[in-house]
Coordinates of C-alpha atoms and ligand atoms in Angstrom, one line a residue:
M1 CA 80.2 39.1 -129.0
I2 CA 81.6 38.4 -132.5
G3 CA 81.5 34.7 -133.1
S4 CA 78.8 32.6 -131.4
G5 CA 80.6 29.3 -131.3
Y6 CA 81.7 27.5 -128.2
V7 CA 83.5 30.4 -126.5
G8 CA 81.3 33.2 -127.8
L9 CA 78.0 31.6 -126.9
V10 CA 79.1 30.5 -123.4
S11 CA 80.7 33.9 -122.7
G12 CA 77.7 35.8 -124.1
A13 CA 75.2 33.8 -122.1
C14 CA 77.3 34.1 -118.9
F15 CA 77.9 37.9 -119.4
S16 CA 74.1 38.4 -119.9
D17 CA 73.5 36.4 -116.7
F18 CA 75.8 39.0 -114.9
G19 CA 73.2 41.6 -116.0
H20 CA 75.1 43.0 -119.0
D21 CA 73.3 43.5 -122.3
V22 CA 74.8 41.1 -124.8
I23 CA 74.3 40.7 -128.5
C24 CA 75.9 37.5 -130.0
V25 CA 76.8 37.8 -133.6
D26 CA 77.7 35.1 -136.1
K27 CA 78.2 34.9 -139.8
D28 CA 76.5 31.5 -139.9
A29 CA 72.9 32.4 -140.4
S30 CA 71.7 28.8 -139.6
K31 CA 73.5 29.0 -136.2
I32 CA 71.7 32.3 -135.4
A33 CA 68.4 31.0 -136.6
A34 CA 68.7 27.9 -134.4
L35 CA 69.7 30.0 -131.4
E36 CA 66.7 32.3 -132.0
A37 CA 64.5 29.2 -132.0
G38 CA 66.1 28.2 -128.7
K39 CA 68.2 25.3 -130.2
M40 CA 71.8 25.1 -128.9
P41 CA 74.4 24.5 -131.7
I42 CA 76.7 22.7 -129.2
F43 CA 76.1 20.4 -126.2
E44 CA 77.2 22.0 -123.0
P45 CA 75.5 21.2 -119.7
G46 CA 73.3 24.1 -118.4
L47 CA 73.8 26.3 -121.5
D48 CA 70.3 25.9 -122.9
K49 CA 68.7 27.0 -119.6
L50 CA 71.1 29.9 -119.2
V51 CA 70.3 31.1 -122.7
E52 CA 66.6 30.7 -122.3
T53 CA 66.5 32.7 -119.0
N54 CA 68.5 35.6 -120.3
V55 CA 66.8 35.8 -123.7
A56 CA 63.5 35.9 -121.8
A57 CA 64.9 38.7 -119.6
G58 CA 65.7 40.7 -122.7
R59 CA 69.5 40.8 -121.9
L60 CA 70.7 38.4 -124.6
S61 CA 69.9 38.4 -128.3
F62 CA 71.4 36.9 -131.5
T63 CA 72.1 38.4 -134.9
T64 CA 74.0 38.1 -138.2
D65 CA 74.2 42.0 -138.4
L66 CA 77.6 42.8 -136.9
K67 CA 77.4 46.5 -137.8
A68 CA 74.2 47.0 -135.7
A69 CA 75.5 45.0 -132.8
V70 CA 78.8 46.8 -132.6
A71 CA 77.4 50.3 -132.9
G72 CA 77.3 51.8 -129.4
A73 CA 78.9 48.8 -127.6
D74 CA 81.1 49.6 -124.6
A75 CA 83.2 46.5 -125.4
V76 CA 83.4 44.2 -128.5
F77 CA 84.7 40.7 -127.9
I78 CA 86.2 38.6 -130.7
A79 CA 85.6 34.9 -130.2
V80 CA 86.0 33.6 -133.7
G81 CA 88.0 30.4 -134.6
T82 CA 91.8 30.3 -134.9
P83 CA 92.3 26.8 -136.4
S84 CA 95.7 25.4 -137.4
R85 CA 96.8 26.8 -140.8
R86 CA 97.2 24.0 -143.3
G87 CA 100.7 23.0 -143.9
D88 CA 102.7 24.8 -141.2
G89 CA 100.6 24.6 -137.9
H90 CA 100.6 28.3 -137.5
A91 CA 97.3 29.7 -136.0
D92 CA 95.2 30.8 -139.0
L93 CA 94.2 34.4 -138.1
T94 CA 92.1 35.0 -141.2
Y95 CA 88.8 35.1 -139.1
V96 CA 90.3 37.3 -136.4
F97 CA 91.6 39.9 -138.9
E98 CA 88.4 39.8 -141.0
A99 CA 86.4 40.4 -137.8
T100 CA 88.7 43.3 -136.8
R101 CA 88.1 45.0 -140.2
E102 CA 84.4 44.6 -139.9
I103 CA 84.3 45.9 -136.4
A104 CA 86.5 48.9 -137.4
A105 CA 84.0 49.9 -140.0
A106 CA 81.1 49.5 -137.6
I107 CA 82.4 51.4 -134.5
T108 CA 80.4 54.6 -133.7
G109 CA 82.1 55.8 -130.5
P110 CA 84.9 55.1 -128.1
T111 CA 85.1 51.4 -127.4
V112 CA 87.3 48.5 -126.4
I113 CA 88.0 45.4 -128.6
V114 CA 88.8 42.3 -126.6
T115 CA 90.3 39.2 -128.2
K116 CA 89.1 36.0 -126.5
S117 CA 90.2 33.8 -129.4
T118 CA 93.6 32.1 -128.7
V119 CA 96.0 34.1 -130.8
P120 CA 99.8 34.2 -131.1
V121 CA 102.0 36.9 -129.6
G122 CA 101.7 40.1 -131.6
T123 CA 98.2 39.6 -133.0
G124 CA 96.9 42.5 -130.9
D125 CA 99.5 44.7 -132.4
T126 CA 98.3 43.7 -135.9
D127 CA 94.7 44.4 -134.9
V128 CA 95.8 47.9 -133.9
A129 CA 97.4 48.4 -137.3
I130 CA 94.3 47.2 -139.0
L131 CA 92.0 49.5 -137.0
H132 CA 94.3 52.5 -137.9
D133 CA 94.3 51.4 -141.5
V134 CA 90.5 51.4 -141.7
D135 CA 90.2 54.7 -139.7
P136 CA 93.1 56.5 -138.2
G137 CA 90.8 58.5 -136.0
L138 CA 89.2 55.5 -134.1
D139 CA 89.2 55.8 -130.3
V140 CA 89.7 52.1 -129.5
G141 CA 91.7 50.1 -127.0
V142 CA 92.7 46.6 -128.0
V143 CA 92.8 44.0 -125.1
S144 CA 93.9 40.4 -124.9
K145 CA 91.7 38.2 -122.7
P146 CA 92.7 34.6 -123.1
E147 CA 89.8 32.3 -122.4
V148 CA 89.9 29.2 -120.3
L149 CA 86.7 27.1 -120.8
R150 CA 86.7 23.4 -120.5
D151 CA 84.2 21.6 -122.7
G152 CA 81.6 20.1 -120.4
A153 CA 82.4 22.4 -117.5
A154 CA 82.4 25.7 -119.4
I155 CA 79.8 27.6 -117.4
G156 CA 81.5 26.8 -114.1
D157 CA 84.8 27.8 -115.6
F158 CA 83.5 31.1 -116.8
T159 CA 81.8 32.0 -113.5
R160 CA 84.5 30.7 -111.1
P161 CA 87.8 31.0 -113.0
D162 CA 91.1 30.4 -111.2
R163 CA 92.2 33.7 -112.6
I164 CA 91.2 36.4 -115.0
V165 CA 94.2 37.4 -117.2
I166 CA 93.8 40.8 -119.0
G167 CA 96.4 42.1 -121.3
T168 CA 96.5 45.8 -121.9
D169 CA 98.4 48.9 -120.9
D170 CA 95.5 51.2 -121.7
A171 CA 94.0 52.7 -118.5
R172 CA 90.5 53.2 -120.0
A173 CA 90.5 49.7 -121.4
Q174 CA 91.5 48.4 -118.0
Q175 CA 88.5 50.2 -116.4
V176 CA 86.0 48.8 -118.9
M177 CA 87.4 45.3 -118.3
R178 CA 87.1 45.8 -114.5
D179 CA 83.4 46.8 -115.0
V180 CA 82.7 43.9 -117.3
Y181 CA 84.3 41.3 -115.0
R182 CA 83.3 43.0 -111.7
P183 CA 80.8 40.2 -110.7
L184 CA 83.7 37.7 -110.9
Y185 CA 86.3 39.5 -108.8
L186 CA 83.5 40.2 -106.3
N187 CA 83.6 36.4 -106.2
E188 CA 87.3 36.7 -105.4
S189 CA 88.7 35.4 -108.7
P190 CA 92.1 37.1 -108.9
I191 CA 92.4 39.5 -111.8
L192 CA 95.9 39.7 -113.4
F193 CA 96.7 42.7 -115.5
T194 CA 99.7 42.2 -117.9
G195 CA 101.0 43.6 -121.1
R196 CA 99.1 42.5 -124.2
R197 CA 101.9 40.3 -125.6
T198 CA 102.4 38.7 -122.3
S199 CA 98.7 37.9 -122.0
E200 CA 98.7 36.4 -125.5
L201 CA 101.6 34.1 -124.5
I202 CA 100.1 33.1 -121.1
K203 CA 97.3 31.2 -122.9
Y204 CA 99.8 29.1 -125.0
A205 CA 102.1 28.5 -122.1
A206 CA 99.3 27.2 -120.0
N207 CA 97.9 24.9 -122.7
A208 CA 101.4 23.6 -123.6
F209 CA 102.2 23.0 -119.9
L210 CA 98.9 21.0 -119.4
A211 CA 99.6 19.0 -122.6
T212 CA 103.1 18.3 -121.3
K213 CA 101.6 17.0 -117.9
I214 CA 99.3 14.6 -119.7
T215 CA 102.0 13.4 -122.0
F216 CA 104.4 13.0 -119.1
I217 CA 102.0 10.7 -117.2
N218 CA 101.2 8.8 -120.4
E219 CA 104.9 7.9 -120.9
I220 CA 105.2 7.1 -117.2
A221 CA 102.2 4.7 -117.7
D222 CA 104.2 2.9 -120.5
L223 CA 107.1 2.5 -118.1
C224 CA 104.7 1.2 -115.4
E225 CA 103.5 -1.5 -117.7
A226 CA 107.1 -2.5 -118.5
V227 CA 108.3 -2.7 -114.9
G228 CA 105.1 -3.9 -113.3
A229 CA 104.1 -0.7 -111.4
N230 CA 100.7 1.0 -111.2
V231 CA 100.4 4.4 -112.9
Q232 CA 97.3 5.3 -110.9
D233 CA 99.3 5.0 -107.7
V234 CA 102.2 6.9 -109.2
S235 CA 99.8 9.7 -110.1
R236 CA 98.4 9.8 -106.6
G237 CA 101.9 9.5 -105.2
I238 CA 103.2 12.5 -107.1
G239 CA 100.0 14.5 -107.3
L240 CA 99.6 14.8 -103.6
D241 CA 102.8 16.9 -103.7
N242 CA 101.5 20.4 -103.8
R243 CA 104.2 21.5 -106.1
I244 CA 102.9 19.1 -108.7
G245 CA 99.2 18.9 -108.1
S246 CA 96.9 16.0 -109.0
K247 CA 95.1 17.4 -112.1
F248 CA 96.0 16.3 -115.6
L249 CA 97.8 13.2 -114.3
H250 CA 95.3 10.6 -115.6
A251 CA 97.0 8.3 -118.1
G252 CA 95.0 7.7 -121.2
P253 CA 95.0 7.5 -125.0
G254 CA 96.5 11.0 -125.6
Y255 CA 95.1 14.5 -125.5
G256 CA 92.7 15.8 -128.2
G257 CA 90.1 18.4 -128.5
S258 CA 89.8 21.8 -130.1
C259 CA 92.7 23.5 -128.1
F260 CA 95.7 21.5 -127.0
P261 CA 96.6 20.0 -130.5
K262 CA 96.4 23.3 -132.4
D263 CA 97.8 25.5 -129.6
T264 CA 100.9 23.4 -129.0
L265 CA 101.6 23.5 -132.8
A266 CA 101.0 27.3 -132.9
L267 CA 103.4 27.8 -129.9
L268 CA 106.1 25.8 -131.7
K269 CA 105.6 27.9 -134.8
T270 CA 106.0 31.1 -132.8
A271 CA 109.1 29.7 -131.1
E272 CA 110.5 28.8 -134.5
D273 CA 109.8 32.2 -135.9
Y274 CA 111.7 33.8 -133.0
E275 CA 114.5 31.2 -133.1
T276 CA 113.9 30.0 -129.6
P277 CA 112.8 26.4 -130.0
I278 CA 110.8 24.8 -127.1
R279 CA 112.1 21.3 -127.5
I280 CA 110.0 19.9 -124.6
V281 CA 106.8 20.9 -126.4
E282 CA 108.2 19.5 -129.7
A283 CA 108.6 16.1 -128.0
V284 CA 105.1 16.4 -126.4
V285 CA 103.5 16.9 -129.9
Q286 CA 105.4 13.9 -131.4
V287 CA 104.7 11.6 -128.5
N288 CA 101.0 12.4 -128.4
D289 CA 100.6 12.0 -132.1
S290 CA 102.2 8.5 -132.1
R291 CA 100.3 7.5 -129.0
K292 CA 96.9 7.6 -130.6
R293 CA 97.7 4.9 -133.2
A294 CA 99.7 3.0 -130.6
M295 CA 96.4 2.6 -128.8
G296 CA 95.0 1.0 -131.9
R297 CA 97.9 -1.4 -131.9
K298 CA 97.3 -2.1 -128.2
V299 CA 93.7 -3.3 -129.1
I300 CA 95.0 -5.5 -131.9
Q301 CA 97.5 -7.0 -129.5
A302 CA 94.7 -7.7 -127.0
L303 CA 92.9 -9.5 -129.9
G304 CA 95.9 -11.9 -130.2
G305 CA 97.9 -9.8 -132.7
D306 CA 95.4 -10.0 -135.6
A307 CA 92.2 -7.9 -136.0
K308 CA 91.3 -9.2 -139.5
G309 CA 87.6 -10.1 -139.5
K310 CA 87.2 -9.2 -135.9
A311 CA 84.5 -6.9 -134.5
V312 CA 85.5 -4.2 -132.0
A313 CA 83.0 -2.2 -129.9
V314 CA 84.3 1.3 -129.2
L315 CA 82.7 3.0 -126.2
G316 CA 83.1 6.8 -126.2
L317 CA 84.2 8.8 -129.3
T318 CA 84.4 12.4 -128.1
F319 CA 87.9 13.6 -126.9
K320 CA 86.5 13.7 -123.3
P321 CA 83.1 13.2 -121.6
N322 CA 80.3 15.7 -121.4
T323 CA 80.9 17.2 -124.8
D324 CA 80.0 16.5 -128.4
D325 CA 83.4 17.8 -129.6
M326 CA 85.1 15.3 -131.9
R327 CA 88.0 17.6 -133.0
D328 CA 91.3 15.6 -132.9
A329 CA 89.7 13.0 -130.6
P330 CA 92.0 9.9 -130.1
S331 CA 89.0 7.8 -131.2
L332 CA 89.5 8.9 -134.8
A333 CA 93.1 7.5 -135.0
I334 CA 92.2 4.4 -132.9
V335 CA 89.2 3.5 -135.1
Q336 CA 91.2 4.1 -138.3
S337 CA 94.0 1.8 -137.2
L338 CA 91.5 -0.9 -136.4
L339 CA 89.8 -0.5 -139.8
D340 CA 93.2 -0.5 -141.5
A341 CA 93.9 -3.8 -139.7
G342 CA 90.8 -5.4 -141.2
A343 CA 88.4 -5.1 -138.1
T344 CA 84.9 -3.9 -138.2
V345 CA 84.0 -1.2 -135.6
R346 CA 80.7 -0.7 -133.8
A347 CA 80.6 2.4 -131.7
H348 CA 78.5 4.2 -129.1
D349 CA 78.8 7.7 -127.6
P350 CA 76.1 9.6 -125.7
E351 CA 76.6 12.9 -127.5
G352 CA 79.2 12.6 -130.2
M353 CA 77.6 10.2 -132.7
E354 CA 76.0 12.8 -134.9
I355 CA 79.3 14.5 -135.6
A356 CA 81.2 11.2 -135.6
K357 CA 79.0 9.9 -138.4
T358 CA 80.2 12.8 -140.6
M359 CA 83.9 11.9 -139.9
M360 CA 83.8 8.1 -139.8
A361 CA 81.4 6.7 -142.3
S362 CA 82.4 3.0 -142.1
V363 CA 81.5 2.6 -138.4
T364 CA 78.3 1.0 -137.3
Y365 CA 76.7 3.4 -134.7
C366 CA 74.7 1.7 -131.9
G367 CA 72.0 2.8 -129.4
D368 CA 74.0 1.8 -126.2
A369 CA 77.1 0.0 -124.9
Y370 CA 75.3 -3.4 -124.9
E371 CA 74.2 -3.1 -128.5
A372 CA 77.7 -2.1 -129.5
A373 CA 79.2 -5.0 -127.7
A374 CA 76.8 -7.6 -129.0
G375 CA 78.7 -10.2 -131.0
A376 CA 82.0 -8.2 -130.8
D377 CA 85.3 -9.7 -130.0
A378 CA 86.6 -6.8 -128.0
V379 CA 85.2 -3.8 -126.2
V380 CA 87.4 -0.7 -125.9
I381 CA 86.6 2.2 -123.5
V382 CA 88.0 5.3 -125.2
T383 CA 86.1 8.0 -123.4
E384 CA 85.2 7.8 -119.7
W385 CA 81.5 8.9 -119.9
D386 CA 79.7 8.2 -116.6
I387 CA 77.4 5.7 -118.3
Y388 CA 80.3 3.4 -119.0
R389 CA 81.5 3.5 -115.3
A390 CA 78.8 1.1 -114.0
L391 CA 78.2 -1.3 -116.9
D392 CA 76.7 -4.7 -116.1
L393 CA 79.9 -6.5 -117.0
K394 CA 78.5 -10.0 -116.9
R395 CA 75.7 -8.9 -119.2
L396 CA 78.2 -7.3 -121.5
A397 CA 80.4 -10.4 -121.6
A398 CA 77.5 -12.7 -122.3
T399 CA 76.7 -10.9 -125.6
M400 CA 80.3 -11.0 -126.9
A401 CA 82.1 -13.4 -129.1
G402 CA 85.3 -13.5 -127.2
P403 CA 85.2 -11.2 -124.2
V404 CA 88.2 -8.9 -124.4
M405 CA 88.2 -5.5 -122.8
V406 CA 90.7 -2.7 -123.4
D407 CA 90.1 0.1 -120.9
L408 CA 92.1 3.1 -122.2
R409 CA 90.8 5.3 -119.3
N410 CA 91.4 2.9 -116.3
V411 CA 87.7 3.1 -115.4
Y412 CA 87.5 -0.4 -113.9
P413 CA 89.5 -2.3 -111.2
P414 CA 91.1 -5.2 -113.2
A415 CA 89.8 -7.9 -110.8
E416 CA 86.2 -6.8 -111.3
V417 CA 86.4 -7.1 -115.1
E418 CA 88.3 -10.4 -115.0
R419 CA 85.7 -11.8 -112.6
A420 CA 83.1 -11.1 -115.3
G421 CA 85.0 -13.3 -117.7
F422 CA 87.0 -10.7 -119.7
A423 CA 90.6 -10.8 -120.7
Y424 CA 91.4 -7.3 -119.6
S425 CA 94.1 -4.7 -120.3
S426 CA 94.3 -1.1 -119.3
I427 CA 96.8 1.7 -119.2
G428 CA 99.9 1.5 -117.0
R429 CA 98.7 -1.1 -114.5
Ligands
NAD1 N1 86.5 25.6 -127.4 C1 87.2 25.8 -126.3 O1 87.1 25.1 -125.4 C2 88.1 27.1 -126.2 C3 88.6 27.4 -125.0 C4 89.4 28.5 -124.9 C5 89.7 29.3 -126.0 N2 89.3 28.9 -127.2 C6 89.6 29.7 -128.4 O2 88.5 30.5 -128.7 C7 88.4 30.7 -130.1 C8 87.0 30.3 -130.6 O3 86.8 28.9 -130.4 P1 85.4 28.2 -130.5 O4 85.6 26.8 -130.1 O5 84.4 29.0 -129.9 O6 85.2 28.3 -132.1 P2 84.0 27.9 -133.0 O7 84.5 27.5 -134.3 O8 83.1 27.0 -132.2 O9 83.2 29.3 -133.2 C9 83.7 30.4 -134.0 C10 82.4 31.1 -134.6 O10 82.8 32.3 -135.1 C11 82.0 32.6 -136.3 N3 82.7 33.6 -137.1 C12 83.9 33.6 -137.7 N4 84.1 34.8 -138.3 C13 83.1 35.6 -138.0 C14 82.9 37.0 -138.2 N5 83.7 37.7 -138.9 N6 81.7 37.5 -137.7 C15 80.9 36.8 -137.0 N7 81.1 35.5 -136.7 C16 82.2 34.9 -137.2 C17 81.9 31.2 -136.9 O11 80.8 31.2 -137.8 C18 81.8 30.3 -135.7 O12 80.4 30.1 -135.4 C19 89.5 29.9 -130.7 O13 90.6 30.8 -130.9 C20 89.8 28.9 -129.7 O14 91.2 28.5 -129.7 C21 88.4 27.8 -127.3

């Protein structure tokens, strides 16, 4: 497994739990040292235990030595990062191509290279060209295996996927992939073989569709507010239609995280390169970007239109619960717009504060929700962590200067918050 970040580590741990022998490689020596000492570089429920068990069983190990790990492997997975390239939004493939070159130089026998990183259409073709460039005699199949892992539910997603998409026309590579994934399709996860370019596109199409669904319900929420309708009921009303489905219909402050923002941009870039614009996704990206700061304005409005000198408690900083991932989190734009308006911000998050501190220095970080709210003029729920779902609202209100609550995740029934003495606003209700 080349790259022991979020995807590589979870995949490596799960593969070893299937009984495969796995070596997780990373360039980052501190990450490997931490893993060898049993310390997880990311927060993911259940991962530490899974790693511990499989290391103890001798099936999982960690190294910085790519050459030794690749030699003799039946399959080599690439799980390195593909961030947005600065300036144009194209996926930056530097790490993928570097890894491919290193793997090419390290291969000792027939093998299969499998790209789990999210990569634009045609990346597998370039990988093949790189391999031939390094050694025209290499006996290697190149496969696309787009990964679907949700932060916070990654182990369940890996072991019980809705589908396994495998992109290759090479019969031997197909067989290796069947062997590697056998425990999953014994569990009846459907396996879908496609061409490599199709598989590469499936990942982007799926993420763009989900980002569109979120953005759709967010705009419907705005309309609900304007016309006096309730977006939660609208979501239920349309989600119970099997053709639509209830997932990804929760109105909120906009999508974030390590995938949707960069993958929608990369899809648009591919579409532009091939002169087939996807205007619906262009709109999704624009609407989502402007929504995050609009949420800051919503808080300012709840404070009476002026946040100068006010203190705001922000509950939840990560882009969603059960992760410490702060990448493109809506909290970043919301906090910045509050600071720009002259407010001070006190924040709490169960897992994200360590990383948040490196990204937002002028925030005061607190031990829990009550400490964050003490003396504040408004409390804003940005991420729906479970611990914010059953707050003692009366206790919270009692510590606040002017109890205003802005609930950007519709966690509470309005009447309950208002009974506790808050002026309350939420999303689309
Ligand atoms: N995070 C998710 O939920 C998720 C889900 C599905 C797909 N993906 C995709 O998977 C890919 C990886 O994402 P991630 O979140 O795991 O990234 P990450 O940044 O957490 O991890 C990537 C790791 O690869 C290492 N690396 C880079 N080049 C290397 C090399 N040549 N040799 C060894 N190690 C190397 C880095 O040091 C880093 O630790 C991305 O393309 C992403 O879009 C991510």
